[in-house]
Amino acid sequence: MTLPIDPATIDPDEYGEKQVVLEMDHEEAIEHVREVCTDVGFGIPVEFSPSDLLNEKVDADRDPYYVLGACNPAIANRALEESLQIGGLFPCNMIIWEEDPGRQRVYHVSIMRIARLLGMAPDNDAWSEILEETGELTEKTFEKLQAAETAQTD
C-alpha cells in the first residue's frame, strides 16, 4: 500500500498535532481536560479507557491511557454536509496517557486536517472555515491546558 503522502515530510501543524504535559495524577488530568474542552465549546459524547479494557481482556498490564471524544455538534453537522466520510474519523479525540506517575501527556491530531490530507474532505471554502473554527477551538483548549500547567509550576 502506498500512502498518498509521505508522513515523514509533513509538518505536525499540517495535521493539527497538539500536545502538552500536565504535572498531575491521571484522574485529575482527565477531569481537567474534560472541563477545558467543555469551557471552549467541545462536548464529550464518548470517553473510555483502552488501558482498563486491555488490562481486563488480555492482561496487557498497560499504564493509564484515556480517550475523551470531543465534539462540537454544530461544526460536526457542517462537516458531514461536506463529507459523509468524515464520520469515519469522529469524534475528535483528546488522548491522556501517563508518562510517569504524576506526569500526563495530552495529545490530539485534527481529524478535519487529516481528512483533507487524505482526500476524504473537499478542498473548498466551507471546509477551510471548518478547519479554521476547529483549529481555534483546539488552540484555545491547548492554551488553557498549557496555562494551567505553567501556573502549577510557578
PDB file of C-alpha atoms in Angstrom:
ATOM      1  CA  MET A   1       0.000   0.000   0.000  1.00  0.00           C
ATOM      2  CA  THR A   2       1.319   3.404  -0.929  1.00  0.00           C
ATOM      3  CA  LEU A   3       0.218   6.370   1.112  1.00  0.00           C
ATOM      4  CA  PRO A   4      -0.858   9.470  -0.807  1.00  0.00           C
ATOM      5  CA  ILE A   5       1.526  11.452   1.399  1.00  0.00           C
ATOM      6  CA  ASP A   6       4.904  10.834   2.988  1.00  0.00           C
ATOM      7  CA  PRO A   7       4.310  11.127   6.751  1.00  0.00           C
ATOM      8  CA  ALA A   8       7.991  11.873   7.368  1.00  0.00           C
ATOM      9  CA  THR A   9       7.781  15.046   5.284  1.00  0.00           C
ATOM     10  CA  ILE A  10       4.651  16.514   6.869  1.00  0.00           C
ATOM     11  CA  ASP A  11       4.927  19.265   9.431  1.00  0.00           C
ATOM     12  CA  PRO A  12       2.839  18.344  12.522  1.00  0.00           C
ATOM     13  CA  ASP A  13       0.964  21.631  12.067  1.00  0.00           C
ATOM     14  CA  GLU A  14      -0.361  20.263   8.756  1.00  0.00           C
ATOM     15  CA  TYR A  15      -2.269  17.520  10.567  1.00  0.00           C
ATOM     16  CA  GLY A  16      -3.017  19.592  13.638  1.00  0.00           C
ATOM     17  CA  GLU A  17      -0.838  17.803  16.176  1.00  0.00           C
ATOM     18  CA  LYS A  18      -1.031  19.373  19.633  1.00  0.00           C
ATOM     19  CA  GLN A  19       0.353  18.116  22.920  1.00  0.00           C
ATOM     20  CA  VAL A  20       1.100  19.263  26.405  1.00  0.00           C
ATOM     21  CA  VAL A  21       2.394  17.616  29.564  1.00  0.00           C
ATOM     22  CA  LEU A  22       0.434  18.072  32.786  1.00  0.00           C
ATOM     23  CA  GLU A  23       2.049  17.514  36.146  1.00  0.00           C
ATOM     24  CA  MET A  24      -0.902  15.911  37.953  1.00  0.00           C
ATOM     25  CA  ASP A  25      -2.308  12.466  38.542  1.00  0.00           C
ATOM     26  CA  HIS A  26      -4.120  10.662  35.764  1.00  0.00           C
ATOM     27  CA  GLU A  27      -7.685  11.027  37.032  1.00  0.00           C
ATOM     28  CA  GLU A  28      -7.131  14.722  37.775  1.00  0.00           C
ATOM     29  CA  ALA A  29      -5.769  15.240  34.245  1.00  0.00           C
ATOM     30  CA  ILE A  30      -8.806  13.519  32.687  1.00  0.00           C
ATOM     31  CA  GLU A  31     -11.169  15.744  34.641  1.00  0.00           C
ATOM     32  CA  HIS A  32      -9.128  18.861  33.851  1.00  0.00           C
ATOM     33  CA  VAL A  33      -9.042  18.155  30.100  1.00  0.00           C
ATOM     34  CA  ARG A  34     -12.787  17.363  30.130  1.00  0.00           C
ATOM     35  CA  GLU A  35     -13.508  20.710  31.846  1.00  0.00           C
ATOM     36  CA  VAL A  36     -11.274  22.706  29.494  1.00  0.00           C
ATOM     37  CA  CYS A  37     -12.836  21.067  26.429  1.00  0.00           C
ATOM     38  CA  THR A  38     -16.300  21.925  27.709  1.00  0.00           C
ATOM     39  CA  ASP A  39     -15.253  25.504  28.524  1.00  0.00           C
ATOM     40  CA  VAL A  40     -14.047  26.176  24.963  1.00  0.00           C
ATOM     41  CA  GLY A  41     -17.069  24.656  23.214  1.00  0.00           C
ATOM     42  CA  PHE A  42     -16.482  20.933  22.863  1.00  0.00           C
ATOM     43  CA  GLY A  43     -18.857  18.380  24.305  1.00  0.00           C
ATOM     44  CA  ILE A  44     -17.598  14.944  25.342  1.00  0.00           C
ATOM     45  CA  PRO A  45     -20.101  12.408  23.956  1.00  0.00           C
ATOM     46  CA  VAL A  46     -17.694   9.460  24.200  1.00  0.00           C
ATOM     47  CA  GLU A  47     -14.961   8.503  26.620  1.00  0.00           C
ATOM     48  CA  PHE A  48     -13.242   5.300  27.563  1.00  0.00           C
ATOM     49  CA  SER A  49     -10.062   3.775  28.919  1.00  0.00           C
ATOM     50  CA  PRO A  50      -8.309   1.483  26.430  1.00  0.00           C
ATOM     51  CA  SER A  51      -5.810   0.585  29.155  1.00  0.00           C
ATOM     52  CA  ASP A  52      -8.548  -0.635  31.502  1.00  0.00           C
ATOM     53  CA  LEU A  53     -10.179  -2.607  28.699  1.00  0.00           C
ATOM     54  CA  LEU A  54      -6.929  -4.207  27.546  1.00  0.00           C
ATOM     55  CA  ASN A  55      -5.738  -4.905  31.070  1.00  0.00           C
ATOM     56  CA  GLU A  56      -9.018  -6.698  31.748  1.00  0.00           C
ATOM     57  CA  LYS A  57      -9.448  -8.524  28.427  1.00  0.00           C
ATOM     58  CA  VAL A  58      -5.902  -9.564  27.535  1.00  0.00           C
ATOM     59  CA  ASP A  59      -3.991  -8.982  30.783  1.00  0.00           C
ATOM     60  CA  ALA A  60      -1.959  -6.282  29.000  1.00  0.00           C
ATOM     61  CA  ASP A  61      -0.558  -4.503  32.079  1.00  0.00           C
ATOM     62  CA  ARG A  62      -0.856  -1.112  30.314  1.00  0.00           C
ATOM     63  CA  ASP A  63      -0.192   2.186  32.040  1.00  0.00           C
ATOM     64  CA  PRO A  64      -3.164   4.567  32.332  1.00  0.00           C
ATOM     65  CA  TYR A  65      -4.398   5.708  28.908  1.00  0.00           C
ATOM     66  CA  TYR A  66      -7.700   7.528  28.372  1.00  0.00           C
ATOM     67  CA  VAL A  67      -9.652   8.838  25.381  1.00  0.00           C
ATOM     68  CA  LEU A  68     -12.006  11.811  25.563  1.00  0.00           C
ATOM     69  CA  GLY A  69     -14.052  12.046  22.361  1.00  0.00           C
ATOM     70  CA  ALA A  70     -14.573  15.788  21.931  1.00  0.00           C
ATOM     71  CA  CYS A  71     -17.213  17.166  19.586  1.00  0.00           C
ATOM     72  CA  ASN A  72     -18.777  20.481  18.664  1.00  0.00           C
ATOM     73  CA  PRO A  73     -22.141  19.375  17.222  1.00  0.00           C
ATOM     74  CA  ALA A  74     -22.668  22.431  15.002  1.00  0.00           C
ATOM     75  CA  ILE A  75     -19.268  22.020  13.358  1.00  0.00           C
ATOM     76  CA  ALA A  76     -19.683  18.236  13.105  1.00  0.00           C
ATOM     77  CA  ASN A  77     -23.000  18.743  11.326  1.00  0.00           C
ATOM     78  CA  ARG A  78     -21.435  21.139   8.807  1.00  0.00           C
ATOM     79  CA  ALA A  79     -18.533  18.727   8.281  1.00  0.00           C
ATOM     80  CA  LEU A  80     -20.967  15.910   7.458  1.00  0.00           C
ATOM     81  CA  GLU A  81     -22.714  18.184   4.950  1.00  0.00           C
ATOM     82  CA  GLU A  82     -19.369  18.497   3.144  1.00  0.00           C
ATOM     83  CA  SER A  83     -18.124  14.921   3.542  1.00  0.00           C
ATOM     84  CA  LEU A  84     -20.025  11.911   4.814  1.00  0.00           C
ATOM     85  CA  GLN A  85     -16.683  10.089   5.072  1.00  0.00           C
ATOM     86  CA  ILE A  86     -15.570  12.365   7.932  1.00  0.00           C
ATOM     87  CA  GLY A  87     -17.870  10.379  10.220  1.00  0.00           C
ATOM     88  CA  GLY A  88     -15.335   7.549   9.995  1.00  0.00           C
ATOM     89  CA  LEU A  89     -12.946   9.757  11.972  1.00  0.00           C
ATOM     90  CA  PHE A  90     -15.457  11.167  14.512  1.00  0.00           C
ATOM     91  CA  PRO A  91     -15.098  12.247  17.265  1.00  0.00           C
ATOM     92  CA  CYS A  92     -12.061  14.485  17.689  1.00  0.00           C
ATOM     93  CA  ASN A  93     -10.061  12.650  20.341  1.00  0.00           C
ATOM     94  CA  MET A  94      -8.093  14.082  23.216  1.00  0.00           C
ATOM     95  CA  ILE A  95      -5.790  11.346  24.485  1.00  0.00           C
ATOM     96  CA  ILE A  96      -4.348  11.382  28.008  1.00  0.00           C
ATOM     97  CA  TRP A  97      -1.634   8.927  28.908  1.00  0.00           C
ATOM     98  CA  GLU A  98       0.542   8.579  31.942  1.00  0.00           C
ATOM     99  CA  GLU A  99       4.225   9.009  31.094  1.00  0.00           C
ATOM    100  CA  ASP A 100       5.213   8.664  34.745  1.00  0.00           C
ATOM    101  CA  PRO A 101       3.183   8.798  37.945  1.00  0.00           C
ATOM    102  CA  GLY A 102       2.076  12.417  38.307  1.00  0.00           C
ATOM    103  CA  ARG A 103       3.000  13.235  34.685  1.00  0.00           C
ATOM    104  CA  GLN A 104       0.349  13.012  31.949  1.00  0.00           C
ATOM    105  CA  ARG A 105       0.670  13.761  28.236  1.00  0.00           C
ATOM    106  CA  VAL A 106      -2.382  15.182  26.462  1.00  0.00           C
ATOM    107  CA  TYR A 107      -2.296  14.553  22.706  1.00  0.00           C
ATOM    108  CA  HIS A 108      -4.527  15.489  19.781  1.00  0.00           C
ATOM    109  CA  VAL A 109      -4.466  15.435  15.986  1.00  0.00           C
ATOM    110  CA  SER A 110      -7.024  17.212  13.819  1.00  0.00           C
ATOM    111  CA  ILE A 111      -9.359  14.778  12.117  1.00  0.00           C
ATOM    112  CA  MET A 112     -10.515  17.638   9.902  1.00  0.00           C
ATOM    113  CA  ARG A 113      -6.956  18.307   8.678  1.00  0.00           C
ATOM    114  CA  ILE A 114      -6.221  14.597   8.266  1.00  0.00           C
ATOM    115  CA  ALA A 115      -9.416  14.164   6.238  1.00  0.00           C
ATOM    116  CA  ARG A 116      -8.312  16.904   3.863  1.00  0.00           C
ATOM    117  CA  LEU A 117      -4.776  15.476   3.560  1.00  0.00           C
ATOM    118  CA  LEU A 118      -6.206  12.054   2.696  1.00  0.00           C
ATOM    119  CA  GLY A 119      -8.726  13.410   0.196  1.00  0.00           C
ATOM    120  CA  MET A 120     -11.716  12.473   2.365  1.00  0.00           C
ATOM    121  CA  ALA A 121     -12.806  16.109   2.601  1.00  0.00           C
ATOM    122  CA  PRO A 122     -13.158  18.746  -0.093  1.00  0.00           C
ATOM    123  CA  ASP A 123     -10.637  21.499  -0.674  1.00  0.00           C
ATOM    124  CA  ASN A 124     -13.181  24.299  -0.648  1.00  0.00           C
ATOM    125  CA  ASP A 125     -14.123  27.420   1.306  1.00  0.00           C
ATOM    126  CA  ALA A 126     -16.650  25.612   3.515  1.00  0.00           C
ATOM    127  CA  TRP A 127     -14.022  23.089   4.627  1.00  0.00           C
ATOM    128  CA  SER A 128     -11.478  25.870   5.148  1.00  0.00           C
ATOM    129  CA  GLU A 129     -13.961  27.535   7.516  1.00  0.00           C
ATOM    130  CA  ILE A 130     -14.419  24.250   9.387  1.00  0.00           C
ATOM    131  CA  LEU A 131     -10.643  23.905   9.692  1.00  0.00           C
ATOM    132  CA  GLU A 132     -10.382  27.459  10.989  1.00  0.00           C
ATOM    133  CA  GLU A 133     -13.122  27.008  13.587  1.00  0.00           C
ATOM    134  CA  THR A 134     -11.922  23.650  14.861  1.00  0.00           C
ATOM    135  CA  GLY A 135      -8.366  24.960  14.866  1.00  0.00           C
ATOM    136  CA  GLU A 136      -9.386  27.916  17.020  1.00  0.00           C
ATOM    137  CA  LEU A 137     -11.231  25.678  19.497  1.00  0.00           C
ATOM    138  CA  THR A 138      -8.283  23.298  19.708  1.00  0.00           C
ATOM    139  CA  GLU A 139      -5.810  26.155  20.063  1.00  0.00           C
ATOM    140  CA  LYS A 140      -7.869  27.603  22.939  1.00  0.00           C
ATOM    141  CA  THR A 141      -8.008  24.166  24.561  1.00  0.00           C
ATOM    142  CA  PHE A 142      -4.250  23.706  24.485  1.00  0.00           C
ATOM    143  CA  GLU A 143      -3.578  27.313  25.512  1.00  0.00           C
ATOM    144  CA  LYS A 144      -5.737  26.758  28.596  1.00  0.00           C
ATOM    145  CA  LEU A 145      -4.081  23.422  29.333  1.00  0.00           C
ATOM    146  CA  GLN A 146      -0.617  24.991  28.946  1.00  0.00           C
ATOM    147  CA  ALA A 147      -1.620  27.978  31.097  1.00  0.00           C
ATOM    148  CA  ALA A 148      -2.816  25.655  33.861  1.00  0.00           C
ATOM    149  CA  GLU A 149       0.453  23.722  33.666  1.00  0.00           C
ATOM    150  CA  THR A 150       2.515  26.937  33.748  1.00  0.00           C
ATOM    151  CA  ALA A 151       0.531  28.184  36.763  1.00  0.00           C
ATOM    152  CA  GLN A 152       1.211  24.901  38.598  1.00  0.00           C
ATOM    153  CA  THR A 153       4.962  25.103  38.033  1.00  0.00           C
ATOM    154  CA  ASP A 154       5.299  28.790  39.020  1.00  0.00           C
TER     155      ASP A 154
END
